[in-house]
Amino acid sequence: MTILDGKKVSNDIKNEIAAEVQKIKDKGEKVPHLAAIIVGNDGASLTYVGSKVKACERVGFESTLVQMSNTTSEVELLEKIKELNENPEIDGFIVQLPLPPQINEQKVLLAVNPDKDVDGFHPTNFGKMALDMSTFIPATPFGILELLDRYGVETKGKHTVVIGRSHIVGRPMSILMGRKGFPGNSTVTLTHSHTKNITQITSQADIIISALGVPNFLKAEMVKDDVVIIDVGITRVTDETRPRGYKIVGDVDFANVSKKASYITPVPGGVGPMTIAMLLKNTLLARERHNI
Ligand code: NAP
């Protein structure tokens, strides 16, 4: 069994990006600049955005954090997005989800200039992805592709089962695994909460990508020998033995499933760090596109 070490691979990618930034600096050009908007005080969201800003510093990007209060109106947020769309200093930006209930998420995603949409959530970019055109691939699916690629995991002709159909992970992952190319060329089954007899489906899978957010959902008896497991789930579970009072767990019963798997991502240290590295990669790409 091989661990798909997202921590190591994401560090490699960050080093590669830092080397690119150094070349840009040596030429006296403007370094990539990522902005992040966060609305409200959700603890997990603040942690994620904080890690993104820290990652920017580490590779030599400029970063801007826009913090808006929990009572921000939709109009105020759309104004801020317009400002970032029009600011030539900013190469790409993200709006951290979830948003407070008074704000329509779809309206917000549609307002982001697709050329700066480094999260790849705008319908223009999602459509381009589905049509195999060059675009920003959402960071988590992009990170999973990169992990499969760097470990040389064969995907052609394999049966890939994706669990969860969210717009940010499951749905794009199902499209990407079925596309022509590598990683891709899989036969894909997309499952969700209405799927019947899921064990019957997962036990036929060569590759399982689990993104549902239910701790220890995928058990050893649900998978076949030599399966490849990508665990996207991140759930905070109370753990009084830890100083912060919780631990992070994935969707997969790692201790038992890993005994049957050929490759498996740990949680933490698997898909999570890859997501941030690929956001940086998309920002570098955005800068290159703006400079063509
Ligand atoms: P989500 O919006 O939370 O949706 C969960 C999906 O799981 C839905 O499609 C739901 O089906 C499906 N589902 C729920 N119960 C199920 C069941 N019993 N059997 C099969 N499918 C079931 O999804 P998400 O935003 O992709 O998040 C999923 C997990 O990934 C969360 O733990 C999240 O924190 C984590 N995540 C991690 C990263 C990372 O960087 N590692 C990034 C994003 C998300 P319906 O559509 O029918 O409701």
Coordinates of C-alpha atoms and ligand atoms in Angstrom, one line a residue:
M1 CA 0.0 0.0 0.0
T2 CA 1.3 3.4 -0.9
I3 CA 0.3 6.6 0.9
L4 CA -0.6 9.4 -1.5
D5 CA 1.3 12.0 0.5
G6 CA -0.4 15.3 -0.2
K7 CA 1.7 17.2 2.2
K8 CA 4.9 16.2 0.4
V9 CA 3.6 16.7 -3.1
S10 CA 2.0 20.1 -2.2
N11 CA 5.4 21.2 -0.8
D12 CA 7.1 20.1 -4.0
I13 CA 4.5 22.2 -6.0
K14 CA 5.0 25.2 -3.7
N15 CA 8.7 25.0 -4.3
E16 CA 8.2 24.8 -8.0
I17 CA 5.9 27.9 -7.9
A18 CA 8.4 29.7 -5.7
A19 CA 11.1 29.1 -8.3
E20 CA 8.8 30.6 -11.0
V21 CA 8.1 33.6 -8.8
Q22 CA 11.9 34.1 -8.4
K23 CA 12.3 34.1 -12.2
I24 CA 9.5 36.7 -12.4
K25 CA 11.2 38.8 -9.7
D26 CA 14.6 38.5 -11.5
K27 CA 13.0 39.9 -14.6
G28 CA 11.7 42.9 -12.5
E29 CA 8.1 42.0 -13.2
K30 CA 5.1 42.1 -11.0
V31 CA 4.6 39.0 -8.8
P32 CA 1.2 37.1 -8.8
H33 CA -1.3 38.7 -6.5
L34 CA -4.2 36.7 -4.9
A35 CA -7.0 38.3 -3.0
A36 CA -9.5 36.5 -0.7
I37 CA -12.8 37.9 0.5
I38 CA -14.2 36.4 3.7
V39 CA -17.6 37.4 5.0
G40 CA -18.3 36.7 8.7
N41 CA -16.4 35.0 11.5
D42 CA -16.8 31.2 10.8
G43 CA -13.9 29.6 12.6
A44 CA -13.2 26.9 9.9
S45 CA -13.4 29.5 7.1
L46 CA -11.0 31.9 8.9
T47 CA -8.6 29.0 9.3
Y48 CA -8.8 28.1 5.6
V49 CA -8.3 31.7 4.4
G50 CA -5.5 32.1 6.9
S51 CA -3.7 29.1 5.4
K52 CA -4.2 30.5 1.9
V53 CA -2.6 33.8 2.8
K54 CA 0.3 32.1 4.5
A55 CA 0.8 29.9 1.5
C56 CA 1.0 33.1 -0.7
E57 CA 3.8 34.4 1.5
R58 CA 5.6 31.2 1.4
V59 CA 5.9 31.2 -2.5
G60 CA 6.4 34.9 -2.8
F61 CA 3.0 36.0 -4.0
E62 CA 1.3 39.3 -3.0
S63 CA -1.9 38.6 -1.1
T64 CA -4.8 40.8 0.1
L65 CA -7.3 39.6 2.7
V66 CA -10.7 41.4 2.5
Q67 CA -12.6 40.8 5.8
M68 CA -16.3 41.8 5.8
S69 CA -18.7 41.6 8.7
N70 CA -21.4 39.0 9.1
T71 CA -24.1 41.6 8.4
T72 CA -22.6 42.6 5.0
S73 CA -25.4 43.0 2.4
E74 CA -25.4 41.3 -1.0
V75 CA -25.0 44.7 -2.7
E76 CA -21.9 45.5 -0.6
L77 CA -20.3 42.2 -1.4
L78 CA -21.1 42.6 -5.1
E79 CA -19.5 46.1 -5.0
K80 CA -16.3 44.7 -3.5
I81 CA -16.2 42.0 -6.2
K82 CA -16.6 44.7 -8.9
E83 CA -13.7 46.5 -7.3
L84 CA -11.4 43.4 -7.4
N85 CA -12.6 42.6 -10.9
E86 CA -11.4 46.1 -12.0
N87 CA -8.2 46.3 -10.0
P88 CA -5.3 45.5 -12.4
E89 CA -3.0 44.7 -9.4
I90 CA -5.1 41.6 -8.5
D91 CA -4.5 38.5 -10.7
G92 CA -7.1 36.3 -9.1
F93 CA -9.4 36.2 -6.1
I94 CA -11.7 33.9 -4.2
V95 CA -14.8 34.4 -2.2
Q96 CA -14.6 32.0 0.8
L97 CA -17.8 29.9 1.1
P98 CA -20.2 29.5 2.9
L99 CA -21.7 33.0 2.8
P100 CA -24.3 34.3 5.3
P101 CA -27.9 33.6 4.5
Q102 CA -28.7 37.1 3.3
I103 CA -26.3 36.7 0.4
N104 CA -27.2 34.6 -2.7
E105 CA -24.2 32.4 -3.5
Q106 CA -25.0 32.0 -7.1
K107 CA -25.2 35.7 -7.8
V108 CA -21.8 36.2 -6.1
L109 CA -20.1 33.4 -8.1
L110 CA -21.6 34.9 -11.4
A111 CA -20.2 38.3 -10.5
V112 CA -16.6 37.2 -10.4
N113 CA -14.7 38.0 -13.6
P114 CA -14.0 34.5 -15.1
D115 CA -10.4 35.6 -15.9
K116 CA -9.8 36.1 -12.2
D117 CA -11.9 33.1 -11.0
V118 CA -9.0 31.1 -9.6
D119 CA -11.5 28.8 -7.7
G120 CA -12.9 27.8 -11.1
F121 CA -16.5 28.1 -9.9
H122 CA -17.8 30.5 -12.5
P123 CA -20.1 28.7 -15.1
T124 CA -17.8 29.9 -17.9
N125 CA -14.9 28.1 -16.4
F126 CA -16.9 25.1 -15.3
G127 CA -18.3 24.8 -18.9
K128 CA -14.8 25.1 -20.4
M129 CA -13.6 22.4 -18.0
A130 CA -16.5 20.1 -19.1
L131 CA -15.5 20.8 -22.8
D132 CA -11.8 20.0 -22.3
M133 CA -10.8 23.6 -22.9
S134 CA -8.0 25.3 -21.1
T135 CA -9.4 26.9 -17.9
F136 CA -9.1 27.1 -14.1
I137 CA -10.0 23.7 -12.7
P138 CA -11.5 23.9 -9.1
A139 CA -8.6 23.6 -6.7
T140 CA -9.6 20.4 -4.9
P141 CA -10.3 18.3 -8.1
F142 CA -7.2 19.8 -9.6
G143 CA -5.2 18.7 -6.6
I144 CA -6.6 15.1 -6.9
L145 CA -5.6 15.0 -10.5
E146 CA -2.1 16.2 -9.7
L147 CA -1.7 13.5 -6.9
L148 CA -2.9 10.7 -9.3
D149 CA -0.5 12.1 -12.0
R150 CA 2.6 12.5 -9.8
Y151 CA 2.1 8.9 -8.3
G152 CA 1.5 7.5 -11.8
V153 CA -1.8 5.9 -10.7
E154 CA -3.5 4.4 -13.8
T155 CA -7.0 5.7 -14.4
K156 CA -7.6 4.6 -18.0
G157 CA -10.3 1.9 -18.3
K158 CA -10.8 1.9 -14.5
H159 CA -14.1 2.1 -12.8
T160 CA -14.1 5.3 -10.7
V161 CA -16.8 5.8 -8.1
V162 CA -17.3 9.4 -6.9
I163 CA -19.3 9.8 -3.6
G164 CA -20.9 13.2 -3.4
R165 CA -22.0 15.5 -6.1
S166 CA -21.2 19.0 -4.8
H167 CA -20.4 21.7 -7.3
I168 CA -16.9 22.1 -5.9
V169 CA -15.7 18.5 -5.6
G170 CA -17.9 15.6 -6.6
R171 CA -19.5 16.9 -9.8
P172 CA -16.3 18.3 -11.3
M173 CA -14.3 15.2 -10.3
S174 CA -16.8 13.0 -12.1
I175 CA -16.4 15.0 -15.3
L176 CA -12.6 15.1 -15.0
M177 CA -12.2 11.4 -14.4
G178 CA -14.3 10.6 -17.5
R179 CA -12.5 13.1 -19.9
K180 CA -10.1 12.0 -22.6
G181 CA -6.6 12.1 -21.3
F182 CA -4.6 11.4 -18.2
P183 CA -5.7 11.4 -15.5
G184 CA -9.1 10.4 -17.0
N185 CA -10.5 7.9 -19.4
S186 CA -12.2 6.2 -16.5
T187 CA -15.7 4.8 -16.5
V188 CA -17.4 7.0 -13.8
T189 CA -20.3 6.4 -11.4
L190 CA -21.4 9.5 -9.5
T191 CA -23.2 8.6 -6.3
H192 CA -25.2 10.8 -3.8
S193 CA -27.6 10.6 -0.9
H194 CA -30.3 9.0 -3.1
T195 CA -28.1 6.2 -4.4
K196 CA -29.4 2.8 -3.5
N197 CA -27.1 -0.1 -2.5
I198 CA -24.0 2.0 -2.5
T199 CA -21.9 -0.9 -1.2
Q200 CA -22.7 -2.9 -4.3
I201 CA -21.3 0.0 -6.4
T202 CA -18.2 0.8 -4.2
S203 CA -17.2 -2.8 -4.0
Q204 CA -16.8 -2.8 -7.8
A205 CA -14.7 0.3 -7.9
D206 CA -11.1 0.4 -8.9
I207 CA -10.8 4.0 -7.7
I208 CA -13.1 5.7 -5.0
I209 CA -13.2 9.4 -4.5
S210 CA -15.1 10.2 -1.4
A211 CA -16.5 13.7 -0.8
L212 CA -19.5 13.6 1.4
G213 CA -18.3 14.7 4.9
V214 CA -19.5 11.7 7.0
P215 CA -16.7 10.4 9.2
N216 CA -15.7 6.8 8.6
F217 CA -18.5 6.3 6.1
L218 CA -16.4 4.1 3.8
K219 CA -15.6 0.8 5.5
A220 CA -13.3 -2.1 4.5
E221 CA -16.3 -4.4 3.6
M222 CA -17.4 -1.8 1.0
V223 CA -14.2 -1.9 -1.1
K224 CA -12.3 -4.5 -3.1
D225 CA -8.7 -5.5 -2.8
D226 CA -6.2 -3.1 -4.4
V227 CA -8.6 -0.2 -4.6
V228 CA -7.3 3.4 -4.9
I229 CA -8.8 5.6 -2.2
I230 CA -9.0 9.4 -2.4
D231 CA -10.6 10.8 0.8
V232 CA -11.7 14.4 0.4
G233 CA -13.8 14.5 3.6
I234 CA -12.8 17.0 6.4
T235 CA -14.9 16.8 9.5
R236 CA -14.0 18.3 12.9
V237 CA -14.7 15.7 15.6
T238 CA -14.5 16.5 19.3
D239 CA -11.4 15.2 20.9
E240 CA -10.7 16.4 24.5
T241 CA -7.2 14.9 24.5
R242 CA -6.0 17.5 22.0
P243 CA -5.2 21.1 23.0
R244 CA -7.6 22.6 20.4
G245 CA -10.4 20.2 21.5
Y246 CA -11.0 18.5 18.2
K247 CA -9.4 16.4 15.5
I248 CA -9.9 16.3 11.7
V249 CA -11.2 13.0 10.2
G250 CA -12.0 11.9 6.7
D251 CA -14.8 9.9 5.1
V252 CA -12.8 6.7 5.1
D253 CA -12.2 4.2 7.9
F254 CA -8.4 4.6 7.2
A255 CA -7.2 1.9 9.7
N256 CA -9.1 -0.9 8.0
V257 CA -9.5 0.3 4.4
S258 CA -5.8 1.0 4.1
K259 CA -5.2 -2.7 4.6
K260 CA -7.0 -3.5 1.3
A261 CA -6.0 -0.4 -0.7
S262 CA -3.1 -0.1 -3.2
Y263 CA -3.0 3.7 -2.8
I264 CA -4.7 5.9 -0.2
T265 CA -4.8 9.5 0.9
P266 CA -4.5 10.2 4.7
V267 CA -6.6 12.8 6.5
P268 CA -5.1 15.2 7.3
G269 CA -2.2 15.4 4.9
G270 CA -3.8 14.1 1.7
V271 CA -6.2 16.1 -0.4
G272 CA -6.3 19.2 1.9
P273 CA -2.8 20.5 1.4
M274 CA -3.1 19.9 -2.4
T275 CA -6.1 22.2 -2.6
I276 CA -4.1 25.2 -1.4
A277 CA -1.2 24.4 -3.7
M278 CA -3.5 24.2 -6.7
L279 CA -5.1 27.5 -5.8
L280 CA -1.6 29.0 -6.0
K281 CA -1.0 27.3 -9.3
N282 CA -4.3 28.7 -10.7
T283 CA -3.1 32.2 -9.5
L284 CA 0.2 31.8 -11.3
L285 CA -1.8 30.8 -14.4
A286 CA -4.1 33.8 -14.1
R287 CA -1.1 36.1 -14.0
E288 CA 0.4 34.5 -17.1
R289 CA -2.9 34.9 -18.9
H290 CA -3.1 38.5 -18.0
N291 CA 0.4 39.1 -19.3
I292 CA -0.1 37.5 -22.7
Ligands
NAP1 P1 -21.4 18.8 0.3 O1 -21.8 20.1 -0.4 O2 -21.2 18.8 1.8 O3 -22.3 17.6 -0.2 C1 -22.2 16.3 0.3 C2 -22.5 15.4 -0.8 O4 -22.5 14.1 -0.3 C3 -23.9 15.6 -1.4 O5 -23.8 15.4 -2.8 C4 -24.7 14.5 -0.8 O6 -25.8 14.0 -1.7 C5 -23.7 13.4 -0.6 N1 -24.1 12.5 0.4 C6 -24.5 12.7 1.6 N2 -24.8 11.6 2.3 C7 -24.5 10.6 1.4 C8 -24.7 9.2 1.5 N3 -25.1 8.6 2.6 N4 -24.3 8.4 0.5 C9 -23.8 9.0 -0.7 N5 -23.7 10.4 -0.8 C10 -24.1 11.1 0.2 O7 -20.0 18.3 -0.3 P2 -18.5 19.1 -0.4 O8 -18.7 20.5 -0.2 O9 -17.9 18.5 -1.5 O10 -17.9 18.5 1.0 C11 -17.7 17.1 1.2 C12 -16.6 16.9 2.2 O11 -15.4 17.3 1.6 C13 -16.7 17.7 3.5 O12 -16.2 17.0 4.6 C14 -15.8 18.9 3.2 O13 -15.3 19.5 4.4 C15 -14.7 18.3 2.4 N6 -14.0 19.2 1.5 C16 -12.6 19.0 1.6 C17 -11.9 19.8 0.7 C18 -10.4 19.7 0.8 O14 -9.6 20.5 0.4 N7 -9.9 18.5 1.2 C19 -12.4 20.7 -0.1 C20 -13.8 20.8 -0.2 C21 -14.6 20.0 0.7 P3 -27.0 15.0 -2.1 O15 -26.4 15.8 -3.3 O16 -28.0 14.0 -2.6 O17 -27.4 15.8 -1.0

